[in-house]
């Protein structure tokens, strides 16, 4: 929201962070920070902004995580077929 007083800056150091955000939701947000894939000069502001938008993180994370699990099952399905 441009009218909001809350603003945050995140510097993406590795583009792999974007894929992790999409498939990992809020958990990937913290993991990728800990791994150094992104940083911020004001981490508390980024966290406040993320918490404010947690529903969007969770919704996207659940949907894409479900698709990723389905894809993993399909990749392993031939291995489970009897000979």
The first five atom37 places (N, CA, C, CB, O) and aatype in JSON, in Angstrom:
{
  "aatype": [20, 20, 20, 20, 20, 20, 20, 20, 20, 20, 20, 20, 20, 20, 20, 20, 20, 20, 20, 20, 20, 20, 20, 20, 20, 20, 20, 20, 20, 20, 20, 20, 20, 20, 20, 20, 20, 20, 20, 20, 20, 20, 20, 20, 20, 20, 20, 20, 20, 20, 20, 20, 20, 20, 20, 20, 20, 20, 20, 20, 20, 20, 20, 20, 20, 20, 20, 20, 20, 20, 20, 20, 20, 20, 20, 20, 20, 20, 20, 20, 20, 20, 20],
  "atom_mask": [
    [1, 1, 1, 1, 1],
    [1, 1, 1, 1, 1],
    [1, 1, 1, 1, 1],
    [1, 1, 1, 1, 1],
    [1, 1, 1, 1, 1],
    [1, 1, 1, 1, 1],
    [1, 1, 1, 1, 1],
    [1, 1, 1, 1, 1],
    [1, 1, 1, 1, 1],
    [1, 1, 1, 1, 1],
    [1, 1, 1, 1, 1],
    [1, 1, 1, 1, 1],
    [1, 1, 1, 1, 1],
    [1, 1, 1, 1, 1],
    [1, 1, 1, 1, 1],
    [1, 1, 1, 1, 1],
    [1, 1, 1, 1, 1],
    [1, 1, 1, 1, 1],
    [1, 1, 1, 1, 1],
    [1, 1, 1, 1, 1],
    [1, 1, 1, 1, 1],
    [1, 1, 1, 1, 1],
    [1, 1, 1, 1, 1],
    [1, 1, 1, 1, 1],
    [1, 1, 1, 1, 1],
    [1, 1, 1, 1, 1],
    [1, 1, 1, 1, 1],
    [1, 1, 1, 1, 1],
    [1, 1, 1, 1, 1],
    [1, 1, 1, 1, 1],
    [1, 1, 1, 1, 1],
    [1, 1, 1, 1, 1],
    [1, 1, 1, 1, 1],
    [1, 1, 1, 1, 1],
    [1, 1, 1, 1, 1],
    [1, 1, 1, 1, 1],
    [1, 1, 1, 1, 1],
    [1, 1, 1, 1, 1],
    [1, 1, 1, 1, 1],
    [1, 1, 1, 1, 1],
    [1, 1, 1, 1, 1],
    [1, 1, 1, 1, 1],
    [1, 1, 1, 1, 1],
    [1, 1, 1, 1, 1],
    [1, 1, 1, 1, 1],
    [1, 1, 1, 1, 1],
    [1, 1, 1, 1, 1],
    [1, 1, 1, 1, 1],
    [1, 1, 1, 1, 1],
    [1, 1, 1, 1, 1],
    [1, 1, 1, 1, 1],
    [1, 1, 1, 1, 1],
    [1, 1, 1, 1, 1],
    [1, 1, 1, 1, 1],
    [1, 1, 1, 1, 1],
    [1, 1, 1, 1, 1],
    [1, 1, 1, 1, 1],
    [1, 1, 1, 1, 1],
    [1, 1, 1, 1, 1],
    [1, 1, 1, 1, 1],
    [1, 1, 1, 1, 1],
    [1, 1, 1, 1, 1],
    [1, 1, 1, 1, 1],
    [1, 1, 1, 1, 1],
    [1, 1, 1, 1, 1],
    [1, 1, 1, 1, 1],
    [1, 1, 1, 1, 1],
    [1, 1, 1, 1, 1],
    [1, 1, 1, 1, 1],
    [1, 1, 1, 1, 1],
    [1, 1, 1, 1, 1],
    [1, 1, 1, 1, 1],
    [1, 1, 1, 1, 1],
    [1, 1, 1, 1, 1],
    [1, 1, 1, 1, 1],
    [1, 1, 1, 1, 1],
    [1, 1, 1, 1, 1],
    [1, 1, 1, 1, 1],
    [1, 1, 1, 1, 1],
    [1, 1, 1, 1, 1],
    [1, 1, 1, 1, 1],
    [1, 1, 1, 1, 1],
    [1, 1, 1, 1, 1]
  ],
  "atom_positions": [
    [[0.84, -1.17, 0.0], [0.0, 0.0, 0.0], [0.89, 1.25, 0.0], [-0.96, -0.01, 1.22], [1.58, 1.51, 0.98]],
    [[0.88, 2.0, -1.07], [1.74, 3.19, -1.15], [1.44, 4.23, -0.07], [1.6, 3.82, -2.51], [2.31, 5.03, 0.28]],
    [[0.23, 4.24, 0.45], [-0.14, 5.22, 1.47], [0.32, 4.8, 2.87], [-1.64, 5.43, 1.47], [0.27, 5.6, 3.8]],
    [[0.75, 3.57, 3.01], [1.18, 3.05, 4.32], [2.48, 3.72, 4.76], [1.36, 1.53, 4.26], [3.34, 4.06, 3.95]],
    [[2.6, 3.88, 6.06], [3.84, 4.44, 6.62], [4.94, 3.39, 6.69], [3.58, 5.0, 8.01], [6.11, 3.73, 6.88]],
    [[4.57, 2.13, 6.53], [5.55, 1.05, 6.62], [6.17, 0.78, 5.25], [4.88, -0.24, 7.16], [5.48, 0.46, 4.28]],
    [[7.48, 0.93, 5.18], [8.24, 0.66, 3.96], [9.43, -0.2, 4.35], [8.69, 1.99, 3.25], [9.96, -0.07, 5.45]],
    [[9.86, -1.06, 3.43], [11.0, -1.93, 3.71], [11.8, -2.13, 2.43], [10.54, -3.29, 4.29], [11.27, -2.06, 1.32]],
    [[13.09, -2.4, 2.61], [13.99, -2.67, 1.49], [14.62, -4.03, 1.72], [15.09, -1.56, 1.35], [15.14, -4.33, 2.8]],
    [[14.57, -4.86, 0.68], [15.23, -6.16, 0.72], [16.16, -6.23, -0.49], [14.2, -7.35, 0.72], [15.74, -5.96, -1.62]],
    [[17.4, -6.59, -0.26], [18.38, -6.74, -1.33], [18.53, -8.23, -1.62], [19.76, -6.08, -0.95], [19.01, -8.99, -0.77]],
    [[18.11, -8.63, -2.81], [18.2, -10.03, -3.2], [19.62, -10.29, -3.69], [17.14, -10.39, -4.31], [20.07, -9.67, -4.66]],
    [[20.32, -11.19, -3.03], [21.71, -11.51, -3.4], [21.79, -12.7, -4.34], [22.52, -11.8, -2.15], [22.78, -12.86, -5.05]],
    [[20.76, -13.53, -4.35], [20.75, -14.72, -5.21], [19.33, -14.91, -5.7], [21.27, -16.0, -4.44], [18.39, -15.01, -4.91]],
    [[19.15, -14.98, -7.02], [17.82, -15.11, -7.6], [17.1, -16.4, -7.19], [17.92, -15.05, -9.1], [15.89, -16.51, -7.36]],
    [[17.83, -17.37, -6.67], [17.21, -18.6, -6.19], [16.22, -18.31, -5.07], [18.28, -19.59, -5.71], [15.31, -19.11, -4.8]],
    [[16.38, -17.17, -4.4], [15.47, -16.8, -3.33], [14.04, -16.7, -3.84], [15.9, -15.46, -2.7], [13.11, -17.08, -3.13]],
    [[13.84, -16.21, -5.05], [12.49, -16.05, -5.59], [11.78, -17.39, -5.71], [12.54, -15.36, -6.94], [10.62, -17.52, -5.33]],
    [[12.47, -18.38, -6.24], [11.88, -19.72, -6.37], [11.54, -20.27, -4.99], [12.83, -20.67, -7.11], [10.48, -20.87, -4.8]],
    [[12.43, -20.07, -4.06], [12.19, -20.56, -2.7], [11.0, -19.85, -2.07], [13.44, -20.36, -1.82], [10.21, -20.48, -1.37]],
    [[10.84, -18.54, -2.32], [9.69, -17.81, -1.79], [8.39, -18.41, -2.33], [9.78, -16.3, -2.15], [7.44, -18.62, -1.59]],
    [[8.38, -18.69, -3.63], [7.17, -19.2, -4.27], [6.79, -20.57, -3.72], [7.36, -19.27, -5.78], [5.63, -20.82, -3.41]],
    [[7.77, -21.45, -3.59], [7.47, -22.81, -3.18], [7.52, -23.04, -1.68], [8.4, -23.75, -3.84], [7.01, -24.05, -1.19]],
    [[8.13, -22.14, -0.94], [8.29, -22.38, 0.49], [7.5, -21.48, 1.4], [9.68, -22.26, 0.83], [7.47, -21.72, 2.61]],
    [[6.86, -20.44, 0.86], [6.06, -19.56, 1.69], [6.86, -18.89, 2.78], [4.94, -20.32, 2.3], [8.02, -18.52, 2.59]],
    [[6.22, -18.73, 3.95], [6.85, -17.97, 5.03], [8.08, -18.65, 5.6], [5.86, -17.75, 6.13], [9.0, -17.97, 6.06]],
    [[8.14, -19.97, 5.57], [9.31, -20.69, 6.07], [10.53, -20.36, 5.2], [9.05, -22.23, 6.08], [11.62, -20.13, 5.71]],
    [[10.33, -20.33, 3.89], [11.43, -20.02, 2.98], [11.92, -18.59, 3.17], [11.0, -20.23, 1.53], [13.1, -18.3, 2.94]],
    [[11.04, -17.71, 3.58], [11.42, -16.32, 3.84], [12.54, -16.28, 4.88], [10.19, -15.48, 4.32], [13.55, -15.61, 4.67]],
    [[12.36, -16.97, 5.98], [13.38, -17.01, 7.03], [14.6, -17.81, 6.65], [12.8, -17.56, 8.29], [15.73, -17.42, 6.93]],
    [[14.37, -18.95, 6.0], [15.5, -19.81, 5.62], [16.43, -19.11, 4.63], [14.98, -21.12, 5.0], [17.65, -19.18, 4.77]],
    [[15.85, -18.44, 3.65], [16.68, -17.78, 2.65], [17.45, -16.6, 3.24], [15.82, -17.3, 1.48], [18.55, -16.28, 2.79]],
    [[16.87, -15.95, 4.24], [17.61, -14.89, 4.93], [18.8, -15.49, 5.67], [16.68, -14.12, 5.92], [19.92, -14.99, 5.56]],
    [[18.56, -16.57, 6.41], [19.63, -17.22, 7.18], [20.74, -17.74, 6.26], [19.05, -18.39, 8.01], [21.91, -17.76, 6.65]],
    [[20.38, -18.15, 5.04], [21.36, -18.65, 4.09], [22.07, -17.53, 3.33], [20.69, -19.59, 3.11], [22.97, -17.8, 2.53]],
    [[21.67, -16.29, 3.56], [22.32, -15.16, 2.9], [21.86, -14.88, 1.49], [23.77, -15.38, 2.89], [22.54, -14.18, 0.74]],
    [[20.7, -15.44, 1.1], [20.21, -15.2, -0.26], [19.61, -13.8, -0.42], [19.16, -16.25, -0.63], [19.48, -13.3, -1.53]],
    [[19.26, -13.19, 0.7], [18.81, -11.8, 0.69], [19.18, -11.15, 2.01], [17.28, -11.72, 0.44], [19.46, -11.83, 2.99]],
    [[19.18, -9.82, 2.02], [19.5, -9.06, 3.22], [18.68, -7.79, 3.22], [21.02, -8.75, 3.31], [17.98, -7.49, 2.25]],
    [[18.76, -7.04, 4.3], [18.04, -5.78, 4.4], [18.76, -4.85, 5.37], [16.59, -6.02, 4.85], [19.31, -5.31, 6.37]],
    [[18.77, -3.55, 5.07], [19.34, -2.6, 6.02], [18.44, -2.4, 7.24], [19.6, -1.27, 5.33], [18.87, -1.85, 8.26]],
    [[17.18, -2.84, 7.14], [16.22, -2.69, 8.24], [15.38, -3.97, 8.33], [15.3, -1.43, 8.03], [14.21, -3.99, 7.93]],
    [[15.98, -5.02, 8.86], [15.3, -6.31, 8.95], [13.97, -6.23, 9.71], [16.21, -7.33, 9.62], [13.0, -6.84, 9.25]],
    [[13.88, -5.52, 10.84], [12.58, -5.44, 11.53], [11.45, -4.89, 10.63], [12.71, -4.58, 12.77], [10.31, -5.33, 10.73]],
    [[11.77, -3.92, 9.77], [10.75, -3.39, 8.86], [10.3, -4.45, 7.86], [11.29, -2.15, 8.12], [9.11, -4.55, 7.56]],
    [[11.24, -5.24, 7.34], [10.89, -6.31, 6.4], [10.01, -7.34, 7.09], [12.16, -6.97, 5.82], [9.03, -7.81, 6.52]],
    [[10.36, -7.7, 8.32], [9.58, -8.69, 9.06], [8.18, -8.15, 9.35], [10.3, -9.06, 10.39], [7.2, -8.87, 9.2]],
    [[8.09, -6.88, 9.75], [6.76, -6.29, 10.0], [5.91, -6.31, 8.72], [6.9, -4.84, 10.51], [4.72, -6.62, 8.77]],
    [[6.51, -5.99, 7.6], [5.8, -6.01, 6.33], [5.37, -7.43, 5.98], [6.67, -5.42, 5.22], [4.26, -7.64, 5.5]],
    [[6.25, -8.4, 6.21], [5.92, -9.8, 5.94], [4.78, -10.26, 6.82], [7.15, -10.69, 6.14], [3.86, -10.94, 6.35]],
    [[4.82, -9.91, 8.1], [3.75, -10.31, 9.02], [2.43, -9.69, 8.58], [4.09, -9.89, 10.48], [1.38, -10.33, 8.64]],
    [[2.48, -8.46, 8.16], [1.27, -7.78, 7.68], [0.69, -8.52, 6.47], [1.58, -6.31, 7.32], [-0.52, -8.48, 6.24]],
    [[1.54, -9.17, 5.7], [1.1, -9.87, 4.49], [1.21, -11.39, 4.63], [1.93, -9.42, 3.29], [1.3, -12.1, 3.63]],
    [[1.19, -11.88, 5.84], [1.36, -13.31, 6.1], [0.34, -14.17, 5.37], [1.28, -13.58, 7.57], [0.67, -15.26, 4.9]],
    [[-0.88, -13.7, 5.27], [-1.91, -14.47, 4.58], [-1.52, -14.74, 3.13], [-3.25, -13.73, 4.64], [-1.76, -15.83, 2.62]],
    [[-0.92, -13.75, 2.48], [-0.47, -13.93, 1.09], [0.66, -14.94, 1.02], [-0.02, -12.59, 0.48], [0.7, -15.77, 0.11]],
    [[1.6, -14.88, 1.98], [2.69, -15.86, 2.03], [2.12, -17.27, 2.18], [3.66, -15.55, 3.19], [2.48, -18.18, 1.43]],
    [[1.22, -17.44, 3.15], [0.67, -18.76, 3.44], [-0.15, -19.3, 2.28], [-0.18, -18.7, 4.68], [-0.04, -20.48, 1.94]],
    [[-0.98, -18.47, 1.68], [-1.82, -18.93, 0.57], [-0.96, -19.39, -0.59], [-2.77, -17.82, 0.12], [-1.2, -20.46, -1.15]],
    [[0.02, -18.59, -0.97], [0.9, -18.96, -2.08], [1.74, -20.17, -1.74], [1.8, -17.81, -2.44], [1.94, -21.05, -2.58]],
    [[2.23, -20.22, -0.53], [3.07, -21.34, -0.11], [2.32, -22.65, -0.09], [3.64, -21.07, 1.25], [2.86, -23.68, -0.5]],
    [[1.08, -22.64, 0.38], [0.3, -23.87, 0.43], [0.0, -24.39, -0.96], [-1.01, -23.65, 1.19], [0.14, -25.58, -1.24]],
    [[-0.42, -23.48, -1.86], [-0.78, -23.91, -3.21], [0.42, -24.45, -3.96], [-1.4, -22.75, -3.98], [0.35, -25.53, -4.56]],
    [[1.52, -23.73, -3.93], [2.69, -24.17, -4.68], [3.35, -25.38, -4.01], [3.69, -23.04, -4.81], [3.92, -26.23, -4.7]],
    [[3.28, -25.46, -2.68], [3.84, -26.62, -2.0], [3.05, -27.88, -2.37], [3.83, -26.42, -0.47], [3.62, -28.95, -2.56]],
    [[1.73, -27.74, -2.48], [0.9, -28.89, -2.87], [1.26, -29.33, -4.29], [-0.6, -28.53, -2.78], [1.34, -30.53, -4.56]],
    [[1.47, -28.38, -5.19], [1.87, -28.73, -6.56], [3.25, -29.39, -6.58], [1.88, -27.47, -7.45], [3.47, -30.35, -7.31]],
    [[4.16, -28.89, -5.77], [5.51, -29.47, -5.72], [5.44, -30.91, -5.19], [6.43, -28.61, -4.83], [6.12, -31.79, -5.71]],
    [[4.63, -31.14, -4.14], [4.48, -32.51, -3.61], [3.88, -33.44, -4.65], [3.6, -32.52, -2.34], [4.32, -34.58, -4.8]],
    [[2.87, -32.95, -5.4], [2.25, -33.76, -6.43], [3.29, -34.1, -7.5], [1.04, -33.02, -7.05], [3.35, -35.24, -7.96]],
    [[4.1, -33.12, -7.89], [5.14, -33.37, -8.89], [6.16, -34.39, -8.41], [5.85, -32.07, -9.25], [6.6, -35.23, -9.19]],
    [[6.53, -34.31, -7.14], [7.48, -35.28, -6.58], [6.88, -36.68, -6.58], [7.88, -34.88, -5.14], [7.58, -37.65, -6.89]],
    [[5.61, -36.79, -6.25], [4.95, -38.11, -6.28], [4.95, -38.69, -7.69], [3.5, -38.0, -5.75], [5.19, -39.88, -7.88]],
    [[4.67, -37.84, -8.68], [4.62, -38.32, -10.06], [6.01, -38.76, -10.53], [4.07, -37.21, -10.99], [6.13, -39.73, -11.28]],
    [[7.06, -38.07, -10.1], [8.42, -38.47, -10.49], [8.78, -39.82, -9.89], [9.43, -37.41, -10.05], [9.5, -40.6, -10.51]],
    [[8.3, -40.1, -8.69], [8.64, -41.34, -8.02], [7.65, -42.46, -8.29], [8.73, -41.11, -6.54], [7.91, -43.61, -7.93]],
    [[6.54, -42.16, -8.92], [5.51, -43.16, -9.18], [6.01, -44.35, -9.97], [4.36, -42.52, -9.91], [5.69, -45.48, -9.6]],
    [[6.8, -44.17, -11.05], [7.29, -45.36, -11.79], [8.15, -46.27, -10.93], [8.1, -44.91, -13.01], [8.2, -47.48, -11.18]],
    [[8.82, -45.74, -9.94], [9.67, -46.56, -9.08], [8.84, -47.48, -8.19], [10.56, -45.67, -8.22], [9.33, -48.51, -7.72]],
    [[7.57, -47.12, -7.95], [6.72, -47.92, -7.09], [5.94, -48.99, -7.86], [5.75, -47.04, -6.35], [5.33, -49.86, -7.25]],
    [[5.97, -48.92, -9.14], [5.22, -49.89, -9.96], [5.89, -51.26, -9.89], [5.13, -49.42, -11.42], [7.1, -51.36, -10.02]],
    [[5.1, -52.31, -9.68], [5.69, -53.66, -9.65], [6.17, -54.08, -11.03], [4.68, -54.68, -9.12], [5.63, -53.64, -12.04]],
    [[7.19, -54.91, -11.06], [7.73, -55.39, -12.35], [6.9, -56.48, -12.91], [9.16, -55.87, -12.2], [7.21, -57.0, -13.98]]
  ]
}
